[in-house]
Tab-separated table of C-alpha atoms and ligand atoms in Angstrom:
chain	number	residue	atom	x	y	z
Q	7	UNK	CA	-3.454	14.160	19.899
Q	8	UNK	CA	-2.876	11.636	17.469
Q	9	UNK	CA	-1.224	14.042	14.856
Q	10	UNK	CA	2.232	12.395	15.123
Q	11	UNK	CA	0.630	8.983	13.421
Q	12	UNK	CA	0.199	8.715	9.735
Q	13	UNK	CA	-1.696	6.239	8.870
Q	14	UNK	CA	-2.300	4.519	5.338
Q	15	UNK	CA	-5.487	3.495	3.669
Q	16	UNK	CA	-5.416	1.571	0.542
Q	17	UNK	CA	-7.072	3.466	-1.753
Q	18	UNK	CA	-7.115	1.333	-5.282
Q	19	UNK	CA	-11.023	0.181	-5.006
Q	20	UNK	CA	-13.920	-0.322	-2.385
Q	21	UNK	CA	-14.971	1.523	0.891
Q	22	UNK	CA	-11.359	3.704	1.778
Q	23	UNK	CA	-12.704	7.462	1.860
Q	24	UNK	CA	-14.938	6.168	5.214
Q	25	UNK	CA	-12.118	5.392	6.571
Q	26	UNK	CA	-10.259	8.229	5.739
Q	27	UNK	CA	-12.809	9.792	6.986
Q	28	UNK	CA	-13.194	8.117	10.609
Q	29	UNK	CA	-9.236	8.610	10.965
Q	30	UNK	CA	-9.553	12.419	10.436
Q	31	UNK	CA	-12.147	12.416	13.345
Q	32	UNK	CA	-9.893	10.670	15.381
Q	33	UNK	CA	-7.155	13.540	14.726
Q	34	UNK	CA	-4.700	11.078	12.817
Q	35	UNK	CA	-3.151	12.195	9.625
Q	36	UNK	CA	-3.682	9.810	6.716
Q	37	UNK	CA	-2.780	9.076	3.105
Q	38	UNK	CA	-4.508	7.040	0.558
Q	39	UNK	CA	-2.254	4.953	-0.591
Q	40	UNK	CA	-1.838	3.680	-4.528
Q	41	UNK	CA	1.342	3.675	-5.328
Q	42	UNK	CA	4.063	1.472	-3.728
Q	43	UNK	CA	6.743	4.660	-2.517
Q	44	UNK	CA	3.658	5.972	-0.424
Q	45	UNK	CA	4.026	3.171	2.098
Q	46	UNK	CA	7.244	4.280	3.160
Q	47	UNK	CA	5.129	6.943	5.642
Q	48	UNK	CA	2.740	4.888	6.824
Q	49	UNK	CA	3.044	4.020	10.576
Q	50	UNK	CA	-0.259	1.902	9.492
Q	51	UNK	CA	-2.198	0.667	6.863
Q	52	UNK	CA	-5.892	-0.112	6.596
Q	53	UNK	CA	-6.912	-2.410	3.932
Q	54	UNK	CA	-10.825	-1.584	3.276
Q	55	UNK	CA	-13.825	-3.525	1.847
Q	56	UNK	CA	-14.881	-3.793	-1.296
Q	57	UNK	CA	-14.625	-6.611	-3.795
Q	58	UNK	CA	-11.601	-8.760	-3.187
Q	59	UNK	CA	-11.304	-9.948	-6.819
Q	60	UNK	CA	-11.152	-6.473	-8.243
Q	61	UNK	CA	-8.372	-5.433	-5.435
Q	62	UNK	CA	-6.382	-7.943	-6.037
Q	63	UNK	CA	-6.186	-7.074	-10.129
Q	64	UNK	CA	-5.486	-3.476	-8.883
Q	65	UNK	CA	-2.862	-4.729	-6.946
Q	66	UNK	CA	-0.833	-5.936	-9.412
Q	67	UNK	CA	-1.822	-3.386	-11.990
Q	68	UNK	CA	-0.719	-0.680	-9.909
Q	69	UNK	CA	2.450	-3.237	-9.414
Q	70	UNK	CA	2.181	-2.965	-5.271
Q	71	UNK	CA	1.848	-6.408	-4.141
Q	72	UNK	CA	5.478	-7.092	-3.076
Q	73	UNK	CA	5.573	-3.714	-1.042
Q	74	UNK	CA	2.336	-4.778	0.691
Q	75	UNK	CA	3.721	-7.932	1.381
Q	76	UNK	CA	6.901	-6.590	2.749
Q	77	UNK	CA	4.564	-4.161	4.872
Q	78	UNK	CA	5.782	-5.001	8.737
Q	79	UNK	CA	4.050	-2.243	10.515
Q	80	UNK	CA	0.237	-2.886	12.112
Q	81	UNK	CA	-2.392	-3.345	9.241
Q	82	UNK	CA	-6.280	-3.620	9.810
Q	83	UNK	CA	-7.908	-5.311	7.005
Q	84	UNK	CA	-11.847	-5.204	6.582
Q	85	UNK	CA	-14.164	-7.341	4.788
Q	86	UNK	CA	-12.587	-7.821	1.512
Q	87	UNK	CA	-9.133	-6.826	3.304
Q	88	UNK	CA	-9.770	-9.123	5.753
Q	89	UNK	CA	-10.114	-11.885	3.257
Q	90	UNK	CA	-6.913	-10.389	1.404
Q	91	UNK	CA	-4.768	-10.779	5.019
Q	92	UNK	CA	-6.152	-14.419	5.531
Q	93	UNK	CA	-4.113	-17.729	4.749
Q	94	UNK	CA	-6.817	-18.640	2.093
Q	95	UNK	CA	-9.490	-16.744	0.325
Q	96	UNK	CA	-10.952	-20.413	-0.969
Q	97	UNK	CA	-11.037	-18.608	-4.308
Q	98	UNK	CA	-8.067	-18.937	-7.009
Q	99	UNK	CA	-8.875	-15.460	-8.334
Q	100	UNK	CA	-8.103	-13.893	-5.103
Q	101	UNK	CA	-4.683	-14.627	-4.156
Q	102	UNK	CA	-3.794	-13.535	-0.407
Q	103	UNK	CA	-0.896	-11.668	1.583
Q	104	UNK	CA	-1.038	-15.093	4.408
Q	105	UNK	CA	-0.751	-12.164	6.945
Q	106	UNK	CA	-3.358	-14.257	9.518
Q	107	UNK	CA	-3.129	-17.335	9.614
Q	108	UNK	CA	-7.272	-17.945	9.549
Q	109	UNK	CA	-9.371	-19.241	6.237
Q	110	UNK	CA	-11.666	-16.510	4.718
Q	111	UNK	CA	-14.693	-17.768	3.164
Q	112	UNK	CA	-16.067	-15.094	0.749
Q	113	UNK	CA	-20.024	-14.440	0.971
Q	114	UNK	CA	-20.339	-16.739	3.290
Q	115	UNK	CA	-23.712	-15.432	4.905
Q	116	UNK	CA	-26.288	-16.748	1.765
Q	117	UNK	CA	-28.498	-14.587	0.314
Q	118	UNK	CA	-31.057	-13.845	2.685
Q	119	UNK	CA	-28.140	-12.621	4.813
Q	120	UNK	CA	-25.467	-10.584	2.933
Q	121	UNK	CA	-26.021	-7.427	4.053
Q	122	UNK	CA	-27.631	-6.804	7.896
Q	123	UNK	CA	-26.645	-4.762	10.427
Q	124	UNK	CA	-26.089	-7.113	14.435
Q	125	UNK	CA	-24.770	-6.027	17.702
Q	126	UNK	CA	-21.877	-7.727	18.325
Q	127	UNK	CA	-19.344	-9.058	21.269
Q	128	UNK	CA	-16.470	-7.225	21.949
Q	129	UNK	CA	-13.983	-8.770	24.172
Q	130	UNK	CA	-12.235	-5.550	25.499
Q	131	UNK	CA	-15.533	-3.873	25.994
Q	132	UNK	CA	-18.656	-4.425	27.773
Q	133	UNK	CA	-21.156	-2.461	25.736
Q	134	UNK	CA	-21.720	-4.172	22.360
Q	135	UNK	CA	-20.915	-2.515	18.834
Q	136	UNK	CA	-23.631	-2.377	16.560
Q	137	UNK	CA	-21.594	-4.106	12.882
Q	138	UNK	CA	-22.567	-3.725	9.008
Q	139	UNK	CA	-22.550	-6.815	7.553
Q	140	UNK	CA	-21.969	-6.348	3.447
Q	141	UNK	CA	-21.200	-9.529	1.611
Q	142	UNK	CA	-18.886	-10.044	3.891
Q	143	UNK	CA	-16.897	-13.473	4.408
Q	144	UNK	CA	-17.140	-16.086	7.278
Q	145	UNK	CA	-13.736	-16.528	9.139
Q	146	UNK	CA	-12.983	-20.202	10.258
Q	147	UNK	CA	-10.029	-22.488	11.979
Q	148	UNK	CA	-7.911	-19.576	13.789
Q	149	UNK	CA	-4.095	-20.831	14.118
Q	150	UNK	CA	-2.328	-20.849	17.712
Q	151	UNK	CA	-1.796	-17.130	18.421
Q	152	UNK	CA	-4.788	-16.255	16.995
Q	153	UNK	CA	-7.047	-13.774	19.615
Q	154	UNK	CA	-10.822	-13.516	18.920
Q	155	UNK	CA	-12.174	-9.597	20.195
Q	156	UNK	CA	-15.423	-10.087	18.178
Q	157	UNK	CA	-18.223	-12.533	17.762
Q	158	UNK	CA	-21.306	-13.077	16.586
Q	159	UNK	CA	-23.150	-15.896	17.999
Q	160	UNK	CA	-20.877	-18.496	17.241
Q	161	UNK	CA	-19.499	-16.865	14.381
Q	162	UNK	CA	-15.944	-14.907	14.524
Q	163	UNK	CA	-15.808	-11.790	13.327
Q	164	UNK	CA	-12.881	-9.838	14.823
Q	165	UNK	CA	-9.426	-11.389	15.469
Q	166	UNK	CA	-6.456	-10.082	15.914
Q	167	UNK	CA	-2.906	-11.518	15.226
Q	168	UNK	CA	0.341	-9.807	16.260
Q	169	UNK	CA	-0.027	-6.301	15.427
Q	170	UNK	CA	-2.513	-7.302	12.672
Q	171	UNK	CA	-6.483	-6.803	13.097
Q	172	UNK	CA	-9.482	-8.004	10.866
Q	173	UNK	CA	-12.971	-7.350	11.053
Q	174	UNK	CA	-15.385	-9.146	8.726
Q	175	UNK	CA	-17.911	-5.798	8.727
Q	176	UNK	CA	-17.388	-2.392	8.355
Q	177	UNK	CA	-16.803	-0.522	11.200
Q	178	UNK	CA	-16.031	2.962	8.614
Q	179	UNK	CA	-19.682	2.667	8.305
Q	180	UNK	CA	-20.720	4.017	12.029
Q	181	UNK	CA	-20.556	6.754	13.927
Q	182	UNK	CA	-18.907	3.915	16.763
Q	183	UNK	CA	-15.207	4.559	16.583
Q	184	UNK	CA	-14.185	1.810	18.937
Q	185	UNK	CA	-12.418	-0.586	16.551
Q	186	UNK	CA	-10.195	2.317	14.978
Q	187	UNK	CA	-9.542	3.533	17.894
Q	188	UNK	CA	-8.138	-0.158	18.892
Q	189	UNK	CA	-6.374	-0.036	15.718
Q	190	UNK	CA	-4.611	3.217	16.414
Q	191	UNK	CA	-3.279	1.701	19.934
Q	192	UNK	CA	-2.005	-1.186	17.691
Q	193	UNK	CA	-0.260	1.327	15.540
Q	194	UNK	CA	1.075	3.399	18.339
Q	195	UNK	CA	2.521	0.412	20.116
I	212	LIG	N1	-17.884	-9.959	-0.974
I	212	LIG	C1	-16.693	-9.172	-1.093
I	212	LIG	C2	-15.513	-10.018	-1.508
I	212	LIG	O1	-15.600	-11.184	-1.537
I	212	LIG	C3	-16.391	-8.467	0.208
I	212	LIG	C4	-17.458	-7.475	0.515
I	212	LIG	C5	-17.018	-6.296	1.314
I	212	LIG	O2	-15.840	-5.988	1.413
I	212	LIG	N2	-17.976	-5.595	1.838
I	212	LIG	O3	-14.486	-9.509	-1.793
């Protein structure tokens, strides 16, 4: 049903083939993505976790930033892409696209917390969705625009801007496919 959709996952370093994988369940077709001419087919573009430092070397090694910045159509960044998409990664090493504008604080949890699994808030749906948490940032001051779908407790954890969507877990890592599924209305918008 979704076949018609090809949808991009950035495939340079961290936690893509899960989400290659939770695409192909949802019937869309995807490619990973590496080099800059393979953007041209994507409808949409998931940029995954991993270690935000490292992507952004890969990046420019595999000499893709300025296509990725150009990059119009929806994109759903998690974790480490989420802190890529952000106005500021508070970290000089990691330079970001300023796709959201929303501050990214890397490992923000401490150490007792940086990996847990928590149910979450979802705006759009009643039942909650159950989140891996992996070293992931803290998102903070969300500019005008700005619309929170996911919380926990007071922290935010799912915004989306535009036709851009960022999740500070890793929703590649259940069997839940509610937030792809979000993102593939997004993309077929
Ligand atoms: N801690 C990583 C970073 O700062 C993000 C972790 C993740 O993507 N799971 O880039």
């Amino acid at each position: 049903m979704n076949k018609d959709l090809t949808i991009g996952v950035l495939g340079l370093q961290g936690a893509f083939a899960k989400h290659i994988a939770m695409l192909e369940k949802l019937n869309v077709e995807t490619i990973q993505v590496r080099y800059p001419e393979e953007l041209d087919r994507c409808d949409g573009l998931i940029f995954p976790g991993g270690e935000s430092t490292t992507m952004s070397k890969l990046i420019d090694e595999m000499h893709i930033r300025d296509q990725l910045a150009k990059f119009d159509r929806p994109i759903f960044g998690t974790c480490a892409g989420a802190i890529l998409m952000s106005s500021d990664s508070g970290d000089s090493r990691v330079p970001t696209f300023n796709k959201v504008p929303i501050k990214a604080h890397r490992n923000a949890w401490g150490r007792q917390l940086e990996s847990f699994i928590s149910e979450i808030d979802l705006s759009f749906d009643t039942d909650p969705f159950k989140a891996v948490f992996i070293r992931s940032p803290k998102l903070s001051e969300p500019g005008k625009n700005v619309k929170v779908l996911g919380k926990l407790k007071d922290e935010i954890v799912l915004v989306q801007y535009e036709n851009l969507l960022l999740s500070t877990f890793h929703p590649e890592l259940t069997d839940d496919t509610r937030i792809h599924e979000y993102f593939i209305k997004l993309v077929k918008k």
